Each structure stands twice: as structure tokens, then as C-alpha cells.
């Protein structure tokens, strides 16, 4: 299975990917997690990405395309992968399409998790994650157990999420018609408890 999870910030892409990789047994490739790992390691790429990420802006296409195409070319992706957060612009979608067709493979599905903007700010500002396991929590709806030390992302502020949402609508939403034309776009309602959303995704992937 070669698939992409698309949706606005806080749609639940990371939450759902963690549940789905066990079912499909494919690597979960989160562009945001890769960038955060570069930042933590103090690489040049991480330093360059930081100023875009903290402001809620997109990291330039040339950086992202090289990073992700290099990752999906690795042997563990030979039988499939789940991309989360990439592509996020039309040039990124076209570059992925070209690279895949050059090696004779194609995407099976693009799952669009739809959540209205008015629910996003609460989800994002309440998000916390466990740096040791990557497990995502929410301080109100899915709080971390006592004793688990969690982090709050630097871009999970009201100001940055407003910019991220605006970038989603102006830069990322235009990839939806690209995949609709290819007949592989699957829309999923992302409102409801995570278990219900997981079942919806599995249902569209098996139809
Ligand atoms: P990235 O890390 O990809 O962030 P994002 O797309 O904004 O998505 P999030 O991780 O914020 O949300 P999510 O959909 O995974 O939601 P989650 O499951 O955590 O990117 C960060 C930055 O990196 C970008 O702004 C950009 O600067 C840069 N970047 C990355 N990729 C790039 C690219 N391709 N090109 C250019 N720049 C790039 O859930 C969120 C919260 O909601 C959690 O608290 C969770 O518990 C809760 N929740 C989840 N599901 C539900 C549910 N069903 N009901 C209620 N609450 C729920």
C-alpha cells in the first residue's frame, strides 16, 4: 500500500497514522517529524527549517522534495509507505508523482481527513506529545497518564496555527483536485472519536 494522509493541521493525521501502520505494516513517514528530528540534531537543514516552522510557514519545496524523495527510495519503502504531511503543495505532489512513475510505481490512495477550521485551534493548542514514544495526547480529551513527561510544540500556538491553517487552504488544498483527477482521493470525516475515524479510513481503503 502506497498512501498519503492529507488534512489541515490537527486533523488527526499523526494520530491515525500511528493506528494504521500496524494494520498495513508499512513505514509511517511524517515530514514534520523528520524536520523536528533535524532540528533536535542541530543540522543545517533543521536550523533552516526552524524559522519557517515556528512561524507556521511552509519549508521551501526544494528542501522538502529532496528530503522526502530520498526517504521513500529507501529499501523499507519498497512494498509501501504512509506519507503524512507531504505533499503539501502542488509542486511537491508533481515531484512525487514523477519520481514514482520513473520507478514504475503509483500511489494507491490519498486519504483526506476533513475537520472544520473552528475545531482545529482547540485540538492544536491542547496537543502534547511524549518525546520518548511519539505518542500524541490532548490535555482535555486524551490526557497523558501521570508521570509521563510531555512536550508542547513551538508551533502549537494560536498565532502559528492561524498561519498554518491559512497556508493549508492556499497551498495544500490545491493538491486535492490533482488526486481527484487521478481517481485515488478518499474523503473521510475527521470529526468523531479517533477509533471511529480509524474505522472510516479502513472502510474507504478497502472499498
Ligand atoms: P506537521 O508536523 O506535518 O504538522 P501539521 O500538518 O500542521 O499537522 P499536525 O502534526 O499539527 O496535526 P495532525 O493532523 O498530525 O494531528 P494530530 O494527530 O497530532 O508540520 C509542521 C510544520 O513543518 C509545518 O507547519 C511546516 O512548517 C513544516 N512542514 C512539514 N511538512 C512540510 C512540507 N511537506 N512542506 C513544507 N513544510 C512542511 O492531532 C492533533 C490533536 O488533536 C492531538 O492533540 C490529538 O490528540 C487530537 N485529535 C486527533 N484526532 C482527534 C479526534 N478524532 N477527535 C478529537 N481530537 C483528536
Tab-separated table of C-alpha atoms and ligand atoms in Angstrom:
chain	number	residue	atom	x	y	z
A	1	UNK	CA	0.000	0.000	0.000
A	2	UNK	CA	1.414	3.388	-1.045
A	3	UNK	CA	-0.685	6.072	0.512
A	4	UNK	CA	-0.845	9.663	1.727
A	5	UNK	CA	-2.706	11.214	4.645
A	6	UNK	CA	-3.765	14.801	3.898
A	7	UNK	CA	-5.664	17.262	6.043
A	8	UNK	CA	-5.411	20.541	7.893
A	9	UNK	CA	-3.137	20.910	10.927
A	10	UNK	CA	-4.699	18.965	13.789
A	11	UNK	CA	-6.913	16.862	11.517
A	12	UNK	CA	-5.524	13.759	13.200
A	13	UNK	CA	-3.012	12.601	10.558
A	14	UNK	CA	-0.373	11.615	13.125
A	15	UNK	CA	-2.957	10.060	15.457
A	16	UNK	CA	-4.421	7.956	12.654
A	17	UNK	CA	-1.069	7.025	11.108
A	18	UNK	CA	0.070	5.512	14.417
A	19	UNK	CA	-3.023	3.279	14.398
A	20	UNK	CA	-2.928	2.368	10.704
A	21	UNK	CA	0.719	1.350	10.315
A	22	UNK	CA	0.106	-1.741	12.441
A	23	UNK	CA	-2.683	-2.812	10.114
A	24	UNK	CA	-0.817	-2.154	6.886
A	25	UNK	CA	2.715	-2.878	8.137
A	26	UNK	CA	4.286	-0.026	6.196
A	27	UNK	CA	6.571	2.792	7.402
A	28	UNK	CA	4.928	5.995	8.608
A	29	UNK	CA	6.821	8.925	7.119
A	30	UNK	CA	5.913	12.223	8.741
A	31	UNK	CA	7.595	15.216	7.102
A	32	UNK	CA	7.017	17.274	10.269
A	33	UNK	CA	8.629	14.586	12.472
A	34	UNK	CA	11.592	14.379	10.100
A	35	UNK	CA	12.090	18.145	10.288
A	36	UNK	CA	11.779	18.124	14.091
A	37	UNK	CA	14.416	15.356	14.250
A	38	UNK	CA	16.744	17.502	12.109
A	39	UNK	CA	16.179	20.421	14.485
A	40	UNK	CA	16.923	18.307	17.509
A	41	UNK	CA	20.118	17.049	15.876
A	42	UNK	CA	21.130	20.655	15.133
A	43	UNK	CA	21.716	20.072	11.403
A	44	UNK	CA	21.848	22.910	8.867
A	45	UNK	CA	18.578	21.678	7.393
A	46	UNK	CA	16.999	21.693	10.850
A	47	UNK	CA	18.215	25.233	11.534
A	48	UNK	CA	16.882	26.465	8.190
A	49	UNK	CA	13.511	24.740	8.752
A	50	UNK	CA	13.070	26.105	12.293
A	51	UNK	CA	12.244	29.685	11.360
A	52	UNK	CA	9.583	28.584	8.865
A	53	UNK	CA	8.061	26.001	11.209
A	54	UNK	CA	7.830	28.206	14.294
A	55	UNK	CA	6.054	30.881	12.256
A	56	UNK	CA	3.647	28.301	10.798
A	57	UNK	CA	5.029	28.837	7.287
A	58	UNK	CA	5.937	26.103	4.811
A	59	UNK	CA	9.546	24.993	4.423
A	60	UNK	CA	10.615	25.620	0.779
A	61	UNK	CA	9.700	22.951	-1.773
A	62	UNK	CA	13.303	22.263	-2.845
A	63	UNK	CA	14.227	21.273	0.725
A	64	UNK	CA	11.143	19.108	1.259
A	65	UNK	CA	11.183	17.350	-2.103
A	66	UNK	CA	14.819	16.239	-1.718
A	67	UNK	CA	14.247	15.055	1.841
A	68	UNK	CA	11.114	13.001	1.179
A	69	UNK	CA	12.083	11.526	-2.194
A	70	UNK	CA	15.309	10.341	-0.549
A	71	UNK	CA	13.293	8.723	2.247
A	72	UNK	CA	10.776	6.868	0.055
A	73	UNK	CA	13.635	5.498	-2.065
A	74	UNK	CA	14.933	3.551	0.951
A	75	UNK	CA	14.533	-0.254	0.954
A	76	UNK	CA	11.941	-0.324	3.765
A	77	UNK	CA	9.534	1.562	1.456
A	78	UNK	CA	9.799	-0.970	-1.391
A	79	UNK	CA	6.441	-2.572	-0.502
A	80	UNK	CA	4.704	0.616	0.529
A	81	UNK	CA	4.627	3.675	2.777
A	82	UNK	CA	2.292	6.071	4.522
A	83	UNK	CA	3.193	9.707	3.927
A	84	UNK	CA	1.905	12.236	6.473
A	85	UNK	CA	2.422	15.946	5.784
A	86	UNK	CA	3.872	15.526	2.298
A	87	UNK	CA	2.994	16.556	-0.349
A	88	UNK	CA	1.742	19.902	0.839
A	89	UNK	CA	1.987	21.958	-2.347
A	90	UNK	CA	1.235	21.271	-5.994
A	91	UNK	CA	4.970	21.196	-6.951
A	92	UNK	CA	5.577	18.619	-4.174
A	93	UNK	CA	2.691	16.462	-5.481
A	94	UNK	CA	4.010	16.663	-9.045
A	95	UNK	CA	7.585	15.819	-7.954
A	96	UNK	CA	6.381	12.744	-6.032
A	97	UNK	CA	4.273	11.635	-8.981
A	98	UNK	CA	7.213	11.979	-11.369
A	99	UNK	CA	9.659	10.158	-9.076
A	100	UNK	CA	7.217	7.275	-8.550
A	101	UNK	CA	6.410	6.873	-12.233
A	102	UNK	CA	10.156	6.818	-13.020
A	103	UNK	CA	10.490	3.683	-10.891
A	104	UNK	CA	7.232	2.187	-12.208
A	105	UNK	CA	5.045	2.519	-9.106
A	106	UNK	CA	1.967	4.593	-8.279
A	107	UNK	CA	0.001	5.767	-5.270
A	108	UNK	CA	-2.899	3.558	-4.214
A	109	UNK	CA	-4.787	6.114	-2.130
A	110	UNK	CA	-4.814	9.665	-0.832
A	111	UNK	CA	-6.914	9.918	2.332
A	112	UNK	CA	-8.215	13.414	3.029
A	113	UNK	CA	-9.205	13.804	6.705
A	114	UNK	CA	-11.713	16.647	6.854
A	115	UNK	CA	-12.152	18.735	10.018
A	116	UNK	CA	-13.726	22.219	10.122
A	117	UNK	CA	-11.394	25.119	10.958
A	118	UNK	CA	-13.328	26.010	14.124
A	119	UNK	CA	-12.339	22.693	15.775
A	120	UNK	CA	-8.662	22.968	14.852
A	121	UNK	CA	-7.445	25.600	17.321
A	122	UNK	CA	-8.624	23.610	20.368
A	123	UNK	CA	-7.066	20.412	19.062
A	124	UNK	CA	-3.736	22.081	18.316
A	125	UNK	CA	-3.330	24.203	21.438
A	126	UNK	CA	-4.262	21.204	23.633
A	127	UNK	CA	-1.898	18.789	21.924
A	128	UNK	CA	1.026	17.333	23.881
A	129	UNK	CA	3.357	14.524	22.845
A	130	UNK	CA	5.676	12.102	24.544
A	131	UNK	CA	9.174	12.666	23.092
A	132	UNK	CA	10.215	9.137	24.076
A	133	UNK	CA	7.443	7.236	22.292
A	134	UNK	CA	5.992	9.834	19.905
A	135	UNK	CA	2.516	9.148	21.390
A	136	UNK	CA	0.164	12.093	20.817
A	137	UNK	CA	-2.157	13.274	23.608
A	138	UNK	CA	-4.637	16.075	24.197
A	139	UNK	CA	-4.752	17.757	27.598
A	140	UNK	CA	-8.556	17.559	27.775
A	141	UNK	CA	-9.772	14.729	25.564
A	142	UNK	CA	-6.854	12.291	25.845
A	143	UNK	CA	-4.613	13.379	28.736
A	144	UNK	CA	-1.212	11.785	29.318
A	145	UNK	CA	-1.055	9.343	32.252
A	146	UNK	CA	0.516	10.676	35.478
A	147	UNK	CA	4.304	10.545	35.345
A	148	UNK	CA	4.582	10.776	31.547
A	149	UNK	CA	6.537	13.900	30.635
A	150	UNK	CA	5.119	15.530	27.554
A	151	UNK	CA	6.157	18.343	25.210
A	152	UNK	CA	4.248	21.232	23.696
A	153	UNK	CA	5.269	22.001	20.112
A	154	UNK	CA	6.630	25.514	19.478
A	155	UNK	CA	4.226	25.940	16.545
A	156	UNK	CA	1.141	24.877	18.516
A	157	UNK	CA	0.190	28.451	19.403
A	158	UNK	CA	-2.950	30.286	18.330
A	159	UNK	CA	-0.849	32.659	16.200
A	160	UNK	CA	1.114	29.941	14.379
A	161	UNK	CA	-1.921	27.722	13.859
A	162	UNK	CA	-3.781	30.611	12.239
A	163	UNK	CA	-0.943	30.911	9.716
A	164	UNK	CA	-0.773	27.098	9.285
A	165	UNK	CA	-4.498	26.942	8.543
A	166	UNK	CA	-4.237	29.747	6.048
A	167	UNK	CA	-1.267	28.011	4.346
A	168	UNK	CA	-3.272	24.784	4.270
A	169	UNK	CA	-6.108	26.454	2.381
A	170	UNK	CA	-3.893	28.425	-0.024
A	171	UNK	CA	-1.040	25.953	-0.677
A	172	UNK	CA	-2.184	22.437	0.253
A	173	UNK	CA	-5.856	22.379	-0.732
A	174	UNK	CA	-4.862	22.764	-4.433
A	175	UNK	CA	-3.395	19.234	-4.368
A	176	UNK	CA	-6.896	17.818	-3.774
A	177	UNK	CA	-8.120	18.262	-7.392
A	178	UNK	CA	-4.782	16.793	-8.584
A	179	UNK	CA	-5.568	13.499	-6.811
A	180	UNK	CA	-9.292	13.688	-7.522
A	181	UNK	CA	-8.488	13.641	-11.246
A	182	UNK	CA	-6.382	10.518	-10.731
A	183	UNK	CA	-9.358	8.808	-9.061
A	184	UNK	CA	-7.479	7.963	-5.832
A	185	UNK	CA	-8.815	10.621	-3.445
A	186	UNK	CA	-10.790	9.223	-0.466
A	187	UNK	CA	-12.586	11.737	1.740
A	188	UNK	CA	-13.054	10.888	5.410
A	189	UNK	CA	-14.972	12.811	8.069
A	190	UNK	CA	-12.380	13.528	10.799
A	191	UNK	CA	-14.924	14.603	13.415
A	192	UNK	CA	-15.628	11.920	15.996
A	193	UNK	CA	-13.514	9.928	18.415
A	194	UNK	CA	-10.240	8.597	16.947
A	195	UNK	CA	-11.494	4.955	16.932
A	196	UNK	CA	-14.448	5.917	14.751
A	197	UNK	CA	-12.224	7.885	12.362
A	198	UNK	CA	-9.857	4.889	12.094
A	199	UNK	CA	-12.779	2.654	11.087
A	200	UNK	CA	-13.878	5.194	8.470
A	201	UNK	CA	-10.386	5.253	6.982
A	202	UNK	CA	-10.155	1.455	6.887
A	203	UNK	CA	-13.560	1.336	5.197
A	204	UNK	CA	-12.609	3.753	2.399
A	205	UNK	CA	-9.288	1.956	1.878
A	206	UNK	CA	-10.975	-1.403	1.463
A	207	UNK	CA	-13.723	-0.145	-0.866
B	1	LIG	P1	3.432	18.816	10.606
B	1	LIG	O1	4.141	18.228	11.746
B	1	LIG	O2	3.148	17.971	9.403
B	1	LIG	O3	2.109	19.494	11.160
B	1	LIG	P2	0.617	19.619	10.565
B	1	LIG	O4	0.357	19.153	9.190
B	1	LIG	O5	0.242	21.023	10.837
B	1	LIG	O6	-0.150	18.556	11.308
B	1	LIG	P3	-0.135	18.323	12.800
B	1	LIG	O7	1.003	17.425	13.168
B	1	LIG	O8	-0.224	19.646	13.523
B	1	LIG	O9	-1.546	17.628	13.022
B	1	LIG	P4	-2.072	16.160	12.765
B	1	LIG	O10	-3.072	16.192	11.640
B	1	LIG	O11	-0.983	15.153	12.682
B	1	LIG	O12	-2.896	15.995	14.108
B	1	LIG	P5	-2.608	15.074	15.391
B	1	LIG	O13	-2.885	13.653	15.068
B	1	LIG	O14	-1.296	15.409	16.039
B	1	LIG	O15	4.224	20.097	10.052
B	1	LIG	C1	4.741	21.067	10.921
B	1	LIG	C2	5.490	22.134	10.120
B	1	LIG	O16	6.594	21.523	9.404
B	1	LIG	C3	4.682	22.855	9.029
B	1	LIG	O17	3.932	23.936	9.527
B	1	LIG	C4	5.803	23.299	8.081
B	1	LIG	O18	6.484	24.418	8.582
B	1	LIG	C5	6.755	22.115	8.099
B	1	LIG	N1	6.464	21.110	7.067
B	1	LIG	C6	6.142	19.802	7.286
B	1	LIG	N2	5.942	19.172	6.108
B	1	LIG	C7	6.128	20.100	5.130
B	1	LIG	C8	6.035	20.058	3.716
B	1	LIG	N3	5.685	18.931	3.067
B	1	LIG	N4	6.288	21.199	3.026
B	1	LIG	C9	6.630	22.346	3.657
B	1	LIG	N5	6.733	22.449	5.006
B	1	LIG	C10	6.479	21.333	5.743
B	1	LIG	O19	-3.795	15.585	16.347
B	1	LIG	C11	-3.803	16.918	16.839
B	1	LIG	C12	-4.505	16.955	18.205
B	1	LIG	O20	-5.875	16.578	18.025
B	1	LIG	C13	-3.922	15.965	19.233
B	1	LIG	O21	-3.936	16.558	20.498
B	1	LIG	C14	-4.878	14.761	19.185
B	1	LIG	O22	-4.925	14.095	20.429
B	1	LIG	C15	-6.191	15.424	18.820
B	1	LIG	N6	-7.042	14.562	17.984
B	1	LIG	C16	-6.625	13.741	16.974
B	1	LIG	N7	-7.691	13.109	16.434
B	1	LIG	C17	-8.784	13.555	17.115
B	1	LIG	C18	-10.183	13.267	17.024
B	1	LIG	N8	-10.659	12.385	16.122
B	1	LIG	N9	-11.019	13.922	17.853
B	1	LIG	C19	-10.542	14.803	18.783
B	1	LIG	N10	-9.234	15.121	18.937
B	1	LIG	C20	-8.365	14.487	18.105
